[in-house]
Amino acid sequence: MTWFFFILLSTMTVGGALGVVSTRNVVHAALFLLVSLLAVAGLYVLLLTEFLALVQIFIYGGAIIIVLLFAIMLTRSREYPRISDNGQWPLAAVAALAFFGLLTASFVVNNPGAVERSRVPFATLGRSLFTDWALPFEIASLVLLIALIGAIVIARGEGKRA
Amino acid sequence: MIELAHFQIVSGALFAVGMYGVLARRSAVLVLMSIELMLNAVNLNLIASAVFIDPSKFTGLIIAIFVITVAAAEVGLALAIVLRLFRSRATINLDEIELMKW
């Protein structure tokens, strides 16, 4: 049963990703990205980390896809229905395949063997996040605040058009 | 039985596809989507490693949460830049944005 879901979700993940990089329509690319990200959330459930799956669905499936769709809508131009790749795509394909081969080889060589998945309790994760990792947590919130202000300042423009 | 290497190979495939997208696409929004794919591949790898290898400390899970945070910040900022570019140059085609290219 686990294998069935693993194969299904992996196919959806990689298939959605291939859709993102191959489709000619930007809106379709965003929807393919949504499929891929939700399938990754499913893989997180297979890894017994439901909290990460929820975060993945809320942040990626909700926020990031919506923001991407907004950007697509606001930057609509004549060329949008048909976007071409640039001239170096064969080189890019070779590089990506070579990198995939390298990664696969290193993963297979360094395989720790038959280790069982272990479940991290939700409460333990949260307690650790607010004790051991409190400082990085605060810095992360600061990063988000700065990104928010920066995005507003950059997108608003010179001020007279604001 | 399902092993660490299976998840890692899926994450490697996802990363390679994202890498192809970053190198080959011309629209800035599509390049951003490919970057999201690569970040997700990294997250999948971190979480799988944490669950299979490091269950008592689960450092990978925590780092994955931070990666998701930074990804959200990055998307917001990058899309603001894309909007600004579109307003000043009327294109988001990365081949035509060559002011700082040598």
Tab-separated table of N, CA, C and O in Angstrom, chain B:
chain	number	residue	atom	x	y	z
B	1	MET	N	10.322	-2.974	1.300
B	1	MET	CA	10.196	-1.864	2.249
B	1	MET	C	10.744	-0.590	1.631
B	1	MET	O	11.690	-0.613	0.863
B	2	ILE	N	10.142	0.497	1.990
B	2	ILE	CA	10.525	1.774	1.399
B	2	ILE	C	11.761	2.319	2.112
B	2	ILE	O	11.871	2.222	3.325
B	3	GLU	N	12.709	2.792	1.322
B	3	GLU	CA	13.981	3.193	1.902
B	3	GLU	C	14.267	4.658	1.642
B	3	GLU	O	13.609	5.307	0.844
B	4	LEU	N	15.311	5.143	2.321
B	4	LEU	CA	15.715	6.542	2.171
B	4	LEU	C	16.065	6.870	0.727
B	4	LEU	O	15.673	7.917	0.202
B	5	ALA	N	16.771	5.940	0.062
B	5	ALA	CA	17.259	6.226	-1.290
B	5	ALA	C	16.116	6.491	-2.261
B	5	ALA	O	16.265	7.301	-3.181
B	6	HIS	N	14.955	5.851	-2.047
B	6	HIS	CA	13.837	6.084	-2.968
B	6	HIS	C	13.379	7.529	-2.917
B	6	HIS	O	13.203	8.179	-3.938
B	7	PHE	N	13.206	8.027	-1.676
B	7	PHE	CA	12.803	9.432	-1.548
B	7	PHE	C	13.884	10.347	-2.104
B	7	PHE	O	13.598	11.365	-2.731
B	8	GLN	N	15.130	9.975	-1.864
B	8	GLN	CA	16.222	10.837	-2.329
B	8	GLN	C	16.275	10.871	-3.846
B	8	GLN	O	16.569	11.919	-4.429
B	9	ILE	N	15.980	9.746	-4.495
B	9	ILE	CA	16.021	9.748	-5.962
B	9	ILE	C	14.889	10.612	-6.510
B	9	ILE	O	15.086	11.373	-7.465
B	10	VAL	N	13.706	10.547	-5.873
B	10	VAL	CA	12.617	11.434	-6.307
B	10	VAL	C	13.047	12.891	-6.136
B	10	VAL	O	12.842	13.724	-7.031
B	11	SER	N	13.666	13.199	-5.004
B	11	SER	CA	14.075	14.585	-4.789
B	11	SER	C	15.159	14.984	-5.779
B	11	SER	O	15.172	16.120	-6.272
B	12	GLY	N	16.061	14.055	-6.122
B	12	GLY	CA	17.069	14.362	-7.123
B	12	GLY	C	16.452	14.646	-8.479
B	12	GLY	O	16.852	15.584	-9.180
B	13	ALA	N	15.440	13.848	-8.845
B	13	ALA	CA	14.761	14.085	-10.128
B	13	ALA	C	14.088	15.445	-10.136
B	13	ALA	O	14.178	16.208	-11.108
B	14	LEU	N	13.439	15.779	-9.013
B	14	LEU	CA	12.755	17.068	-8.918
B	14	LEU	C	13.765	18.209	-9.046
B	14	LEU	O	13.525	19.198	-9.757
B	15	PHE	N	14.918	18.043	-8.397
B	15	PHE	CA	15.929	19.100	-8.459
B	15	PHE	C	16.453	19.254	-9.880
B	15	PHE	O	16.627	20.376	-10.371
B	16	ALA	N	16.697	18.112	-10.568
B	16	ALA	CA	17.233	18.192	-11.927
B	16	ALA	C	16.235	18.864	-12.860
B	16	ALA	O	16.615	19.689	-13.705
B	17	VAL	N	14.928	18.542	-12.684
B	17	VAL	CA	13.922	19.182	-13.536
B	17	VAL	C	13.900	20.684	-13.277
B	17	VAL	O	13.846	21.500	-14.211
B	18	GLY	N	13.967	21.073	-11.985
B	18	GLY	CA	13.991	22.491	-11.667
B	18	GLY	C	15.210	23.182	-12.247
B	18	GLY	O	15.134	24.306	-12.750
B	19	MET	N	16.351	22.481	-12.210
B	19	MET	CA	17.578	23.044	-12.769
B	19	MET	C	17.436	23.270	-14.272
B	19	MET	O	17.833	24.326	-14.794
B	20	TYR	N	16.836	22.289	-14.962
B	20	TYR	CA	16.590	22.477	-16.390
B	20	TYR	C	15.719	23.710	-16.620
B	20	TYR	O	15.989	24.522	-17.506
B	21	GLY	N	14.681	23.863	-15.775
B	21	GLY	CA	13.787	25.003	-15.958
B	21	GLY	C	14.506	26.325	-15.766
B	21	GLY	O	14.312	27.266	-16.539
B	22	VAL	N	15.364	26.400	-14.728
B	22	VAL	CA	16.085	27.650	-14.490
B	22	VAL	C	16.991	27.978	-15.672
B	22	VAL	O	17.098	29.129	-16.095
B	23	LEU	N	17.635	26.932	-16.242
B	23	LEU	CA	18.589	27.201	-17.314
B	23	LEU	C	17.906	27.457	-18.645
B	23	LEU	O	18.427	28.209	-19.478
B	24	ALA	N	16.734	26.856	-18.875
B	24	ALA	CA	16.192	26.880	-20.235
B	24	ALA	C	15.031	27.831	-20.440
B	24	ALA	O	14.772	28.229	-21.570
B	25	ARG	N	14.319	28.219	-19.376
B	25	ARG	CA	13.140	29.044	-19.583
B	25	ARG	C	13.516	30.498	-19.802
B	25	ARG	O	14.568	30.951	-19.353
B	26	ARG	N	12.633	31.229	-20.459
B	26	ARG	CA	12.926	32.636	-20.723
B	26	ARG	C	12.095	33.590	-19.880
B	26	ARG	O	12.521	34.704	-19.616
B	27	SER	N	10.904	33.168	-19.486
B	27	SER	CA	10.068	34.061	-18.685
B	27	SER	C	10.534	34.045	-17.231
B	27	SER	O	10.810	32.985	-16.659
B	28	ALA	N	10.645	35.235	-16.623
B	28	ALA	CA	11.133	35.311	-15.246
B	28	ALA	C	10.213	34.568	-14.291
B	28	ALA	O	10.678	33.934	-13.343
B	29	VAL	N	8.893	34.601	-14.548
B	29	VAL	CA	7.961	33.903	-13.656
B	29	VAL	C	8.194	32.395	-13.719
B	29	VAL	O	8.169	31.698	-12.700
B	30	LEU	N	8.482	31.882	-14.927
B	30	LEU	CA	8.720	30.446	-15.052
B	30	LEU	C	10.033	30.048	-14.389
B	30	LEU	O	10.127	28.970	-13.800
B	31	VAL	N	11.030	30.928	-14.459
B	31	VAL	CA	12.288	30.642	-13.763
B	31	VAL	C	12.034	30.579	-12.260
B	31	VAL	O	12.551	29.699	-11.557
B	32	LEU	N	11.187	31.485	-11.753
B	32	LEU	CA	10.847	31.454	-10.324
B	32	LEU	C	10.162	30.150	-9.943
B	32	LEU	O	10.455	29.558	-8.901
B	33	MET	N	9.237	29.696	-10.798
B	33	MET	CA	8.566	28.423	-10.513
B	33	MET	C	9.582	27.286	-10.458
B	33	MET	O	9.493	26.400	-9.598
B	34	SER	N	10.563	27.321	-11.354
B	34	SER	CA	11.577	26.265	-11.345
B	34	SER	C	12.406	26.331	-10.070
B	34	SER	O	12.783	25.296	-9.508
B	35	ILE	N	12.662	27.558	-9.585
B	35	ILE	CA	13.397	27.679	-8.323
B	35	ILE	C	12.579	27.078	-7.189
B	35	ILE	O	13.129	26.408	-6.302
B	36	GLU	N	11.255	27.286	-7.232
B	36	GLU	CA	10.403	26.664	-6.214
B	36	GLU	C	10.525	25.141	-6.258
B	36	GLU	O	10.561	24.485	-5.218
B	37	LEU	N	10.584	24.583	-7.484
B	37	LEU	CA	10.744	23.128	-7.602
B	37	LEU	C	12.043	22.680	-6.946
B	37	LEU	O	12.079	21.676	-6.224
B	38	MET	N	13.126	23.434	-7.174
B	38	MET	CA	14.412	23.039	-6.594
B	38	MET	C	14.364	23.127	-5.071
B	38	MET	O	14.867	22.239	-4.375
B	39	LEU	N	13.724	24.184	-4.539
B	39	LEU	CA	13.622	24.311	-3.085
B	39	LEU	C	12.822	23.148	-2.503
B	39	LEU	O	13.146	22.628	-1.428
B	40	ASN	N	11.781	22.727	-3.233
B	40	ASN	CA	10.993	21.600	-2.754
B	40	ASN	C	11.798	20.317	-2.764
B	40	ASN	O	11.641	19.487	-1.867
B	41	ALA	N	12.645	20.153	-3.773
B	41	ALA	CA	13.493	18.968	-3.814
B	41	ALA	C	14.414	18.940	-2.598
B	41	ALA	O	14.584	17.904	-1.945
B	42	VAL	N	14.981	20.109	-2.278
B	42	VAL	CA	15.869	20.183	-1.115
B	42	VAL	C	15.104	19.834	0.157
B	42	VAL	O	15.581	19.078	1.014
B	43	ASN	N	13.878	20.377	0.279
B	43	ASN	CA	13.064	20.100	1.464
B	43	ASN	C	12.767	18.619	1.592
B	43	ASN	O	12.844	18.060	2.690
B	44	LEU	N	12.399	18.002	0.459
B	44	LEU	CA	12.073	16.575	0.494
B	44	LEU	C	13.278	15.774	0.969
B	44	LEU	O	13.161	14.873	1.813
B	45	ASN	N	14.457	16.143	0.459
B	45	ASN	CA	15.666	15.437	0.852
B	45	ASN	C	15.951	15.628	2.337
B	45	ASN	O	16.261	14.674	3.063
B	46	LEU	N	15.809	16.868	2.829
B	46	LEU	CA	16.069	17.151	4.246
B	46	LEU	C	15.129	16.355	5.139
B	46	LEU	O	15.553	15.751	6.141
B	47	ILE	N	13.841	16.355	4.779
B	47	ILE	CA	12.855	15.700	5.638
B	47	ILE	C	13.065	14.196	5.621
B	47	ILE	O	13.015	13.532	6.665
B	48	ALA	N	13.337	13.645	4.419
B	48	ALA	CA	13.572	12.202	4.340
B	48	ALA	C	14.786	11.820	5.172
B	48	ALA	O	14.749	10.848	5.932
B	49	SER	N	15.848	12.619	5.074
B	49	SER	CA	17.048	12.299	5.849
B	49	SER	C	16.755	12.384	7.340
B	49	SER	O	17.205	11.535	8.115
B	50	ALA	N	15.991	13.408	7.752
B	50	ALA	CA	15.680	13.556	9.167
B	50	ALA	C	14.879	12.371	9.671
B	50	ALA	O	15.138	11.836	10.749
B	51	VAL	N	13.900	11.934	8.868
B	51	VAL	CA	13.007	10.878	9.330
B	51	VAL	C	13.731	9.528	9.376
B	51	VAL	O	13.514	8.726	10.280
B	52	PHE	N	14.632	9.300	8.402
B	52	PHE	CA	15.268	7.986	8.355
B	52	PHE	C	16.533	7.911	9.204
B	52	PHE	O	16.839	6.864	9.765
B	53	ILE	N	17.298	9.001	9.289
B	53	ILE	CA	18.619	8.908	9.903
B	53	ILE	C	18.657	9.543	11.283
B	53	ILE	O	19.300	9.036	12.194
B	54	ASP	N	17.965	10.673	11.460
B	54	ASP	CA	18.214	11.543	12.610
B	54	ASP	C	16.932	11.756	13.413
B	54	ASP	O	16.499	12.881	13.608
B	55	PRO	N	16.269	10.689	13.854
B	55	PRO	CA	14.933	10.874	14.441
B	55	PRO	C	14.941	11.531	15.809
B	55	PRO	O	13.965	12.158	16.183
B	56	SER	N	16.035	11.435	16.558
B	56	SER	CA	15.985	11.995	17.904
B	56	SER	C	16.180	13.504	17.900
B	56	SER	O	15.672	14.202	18.767
B	57	LYS	N	16.935	14.006	16.912
B	57	LYS	CA	17.184	15.452	16.888
B	57	LYS	C	16.343	16.179	15.840
B	57	LYS	O	16.152	17.382	15.935
B	58	PHE	N	15.897	15.462	14.815
B	58	PHE	CA	15.058	15.997	13.717
B	58	PHE	C	15.484	17.386	13.251
B	58	PHE	O	14.652	18.242	12.993
B	59	THR	N	16.799	17.601	13.138
B	59	THR	CA	17.281	18.888	12.640
B	59	THR	C	16.770	19.167	11.227
B	59	THR	O	16.438	20.309	10.900
B	60	GLY	N	16.687	18.112	10.412
B	60	GLY	CA	16.231	18.296	9.034
B	60	GLY	C	14.841	18.886	8.955
B	60	GLY	O	14.571	19.748	8.113
B	61	LEU	N	13.957	18.453	9.853
B	61	LEU	CA	12.585	18.980	9.830
B	61	LEU	C	12.588	20.478	10.112
B	61	LEU	O	11.903	21.257	9.445
B	62	ILE	N	13.376	20.880	11.118
B	62	ILE	CA	13.412	22.299	11.495
B	62	ILE	C	13.978	23.117	10.340
B	62	ILE	O	13.440	24.182	9.984
B	63	ILE	N	15.067	22.628	9.734
B	63	ILE	CA	15.664	23.380	8.629
B	63	ILE	C	14.685	23.463	7.472
B	63	ILE	O	14.583	24.495	6.804
B	64	ALA	N	13.906	22.398	7.259
B	64	ALA	CA	12.909	22.440	6.172
B	64	ALA	C	11.879	23.531	6.440
B	64	ALA	O	11.467	24.239	5.519
B	65	ILE	N	11.479	23.695	7.704
B	65	ILE	CA	10.527	24.766	8.023
B	65	ILE	C	11.133	26.121	7.677
B	65	ILE	O	10.474	26.990	7.089
B	66	PHE	N	12.423	26.302	8.010
B	66	PHE	CA	13.060	27.583	7.690
B	66	PHE	C	13.196	27.775	6.186
B	66	PHE	O	13.052	28.896	5.689
B	67	VAL	N	13.482	26.685	5.463
B	67	VAL	CA	13.582	26.803	4.000
B	67	VAL	C	12.246	27.254	3.420
B	67	VAL	O	12.199	28.107	2.529
B	68	ILE	N	11.140	26.709	3.965
B	68	ILE	CA	9.817	27.118	3.472
B	68	ILE	C	9.591	28.604	3.750
B	68	ILE	O	9.100	29.350	2.898
B	69	THR	N	10.013	29.058	4.952
B	69	THR	CA	9.878	30.482	5.282
B	69	THR	C	10.636	31.355	4.296
B	69	THR	O	10.110	32.330	3.754
B	70	VAL	N	11.906	30.990	4.073
B	70	VAL	CA	12.731	31.793	3.171
B	70	VAL	C	12.173	31.745	1.751
B	70	VAL	O	12.200	32.754	1.029
B	71	ALA	N	11.616	30.586	1.356
B	71	ALA	CA	11.030	30.488	0.021
B	71	ALA	C	9.856	31.445	-0.122
B	71	ALA	O	9.701	32.095	-1.163
B	72	ALA	N	9.040	31.552	0.942
B	72	ALA	CA	7.907	32.474	0.877
B	72	ALA	C	8.400	33.908	0.729
B	72	ALA	O	7.910	34.668	-0.119
B	73	ALA	N	9.415	34.283	1.528
B	73	ALA	CA	9.962	35.638	1.434
B	73	ALA	C	10.534	35.891	0.051
B	73	ALA	O	10.323	36.954	-0.554
B	74	GLU	N	11.244	34.882	-0.479
B	74	GLU	CA	11.898	35.017	-1.777
B	74	GLU	C	10.874	35.227	-2.886
B	74	GLU	O	11.056	36.082	-3.761
B	75	VAL	N	9.785	34.470	-2.837
B	75	VAL	CA	8.768	34.616	-3.889
B	75	VAL	C	8.157	36.010	-3.848
B	75	VAL	O	7.994	36.662	-4.894
B	76	GLY	N	7.854	36.494	-2.630
B	76	GLY	CA	7.266	37.832	-2.540
B	76	GLY	C	8.170	38.892	-3.126
B	76	GLY	O	7.757	39.701	-3.964
B	77	LEU	N	9.449	38.854	-2.718
B	77	LEU	CA	10.401	39.856	-3.209
B	77	LEU	C	10.618	39.740	-4.707
B	77	LEU	O	10.576	40.732	-5.439
B	78	ALA	N	10.833	38.494	-5.168
B	78	ALA	CA	11.148	38.310	-6.584
B	78	ALA	C	9.986	38.743	-7.459
B	78	ALA	O	10.195	39.350	-8.517
B	79	LEU	N	8.759	38.476	-7.014
B	79	LEU	CA	7.632	38.880	-7.849
B	79	LEU	C	7.458	40.386	-7.838
B	79	LEU	O	7.037	40.974	-8.844
B	80	ALA	N	7.825	41.044	-6.719
B	80	ALA	CA	7.814	42.511	-6.727
B	80	ALA	C	8.805	43.035	-7.761
B	80	ALA	O	8.512	43.970	-8.525
B	81	ILE	N	9.994	42.407	-7.814
B	81	ILE	CA	10.993	42.832	-8.797
B	81	ILE	C	10.476	42.592	-10.216
B	81	ILE	O	10.645	43.429	-11.114
B	82	VAL	N	9.809	41.431	-10.421
B	82	VAL	CA	9.272	41.136	-11.749
B	82	VAL	C	8.235	42.179	-12.153
B	82	VAL	O	8.238	42.670	-13.291
B	83	LEU	N	7.367	42.543	-11.202
B	83	LEU	CA	6.348	43.557	-11.510
B	83	LEU	C	7.004	44.876	-11.895
B	83	LEU	O	6.610	45.543	-12.856
B	84	ARG	N	8.040	45.255	-11.146
B	84	ARG	CA	8.732	46.511	-11.414
B	84	ARG	C	9.398	46.501	-12.790
B	84	ARG	O	9.320	47.457	-13.550
B	85	LEU	N	10.034	45.349	-13.100
B	85	LEU	CA	10.669	45.192	-14.413
B	85	LEU	C	9.638	45.313	-15.520
B	85	LEU	O	9.864	45.985	-16.530
B	86	PHE	N	8.509	44.656	-15.318
B	86	PHE	CA	7.485	44.696	-16.359
B	86	PHE	C	6.995	46.120	-16.566
B	86	PHE	O	6.743	46.545	-17.696
B	87	ARG	N	6.904	46.896	-15.464
B	87	ARG	CA	6.399	48.247	-15.596
B	87	ARG	C	7.411	49.134	-16.329
B	87	ARG	O	7.031	49.992	-17.126
B	88	SER	N	8.711	48.931	-16.074
B	88	SER	CA	9.678	49.834	-16.689
B	88	SER	C	10.126	49.362	-18.064
B	88	SER	O	10.485	50.181	-18.897
B	89	ARG	N	10.132	48.041	-18.346
B	89	ARG	CA	10.640	47.570	-19.629
B	89	ARG	C	9.587	46.876	-20.469
B	89	ARG	O	9.874	46.444	-21.572
B	90	ALA	N	8.384	46.678	-19.933
B	90	ALA	CA	7.274	46.047	-20.653
B	90	ALA	C	7.598	44.634	-21.114
B	90	ALA	O	7.037	44.138	-22.074
B	91	THR	N	8.525	43.966	-20.441
B	91	THR	CA	8.793	42.575	-20.744
B	91	THR	C	9.351	41.908	-19.491
B	91	THR	O	9.947	42.570	-18.645
B	92	ILE	N	9.097	40.604	-19.365
B	92	ILE	CA	9.774	39.871	-18.304
B	92	ILE	C	10.597	38.749	-18.917
B	92	ILE	O	10.919	37.766	-18.290
B	93	ASN	N	10.930	38.936	-20.198
B	93	ASN	CA	11.757	37.967	-20.888
B	93	ASN	C	13.208	38.183	-20.476
B	93	ASN	O	13.774	39.256	-20.703
B	94	LEU	N	13.813	37.145	-19.879
B	94	LEU	CA	15.129	37.352	-19.286
B	94	LEU	C	16.199	37.631	-20.332
B	94	LEU	O	17.234	38.207	-20.021
B	95	ASP	N	15.959	37.225	-21.601
B	95	ASP	CA	16.957	37.498	-22.634
B	95	ASP	C	17.013	38.977	-22.977
B	95	ASP	O	18.030	39.480	-23.439
B	96	GLU	N	15.895	39.683	-22.778
B	96	GLU	CA	15.848	41.085	-23.166
B	96	GLU	C	16.239	42.014	-22.030
B	96	GLU	O	16.388	43.214	-22.241
B	97	ILE	N	16.391	41.496	-20.836
B	97	ILE	CA	16.801	42.324	-19.702
B	97	ILE	C	18.314	42.211	-19.601
B	97	ILE	O	18.849	41.310	-18.970
B	98	GLU	N	19.001	43.095	-20.322
B	98	GLU	CA	20.435	42.900	-20.519
B	98	GLU	C	21.240	44.108	-20.076
B	98	GLU	O	22.382	44.279	-20.482
B	99	LEU	N	20.625	44.979	-19.261
B	99	LEU	CA	21.300	46.212	-18.882
B	99	LEU	C	22.609	45.925	-18.156
B	99	LEU	O	23.600	46.627	-18.339
B	100	MET	N	22.625	44.881	-17.328
B	100	MET	CA	23.819	44.593	-16.544
B	100	MET	C	24.596	43.413	-17.096
B	100	MET	O	25.499	42.897	-16.451
B	101	LYS	N	24.246	42.979	-18.323
B	101	LYS	CA	25.012	41.884	-18.919
B	101	LYS	C	26.234	42.454	-19.623
B	101	LYS	O	26.181	43.535	-20.196
B	102	TRP	N	27.296	41.690	-19.593
B	102	TRP	CA	28.530	42.171	-20.178
B	102	TRP	C	28.641	41.675	-21.601
B	102	TRP	O	28.524	40.480	-21.835
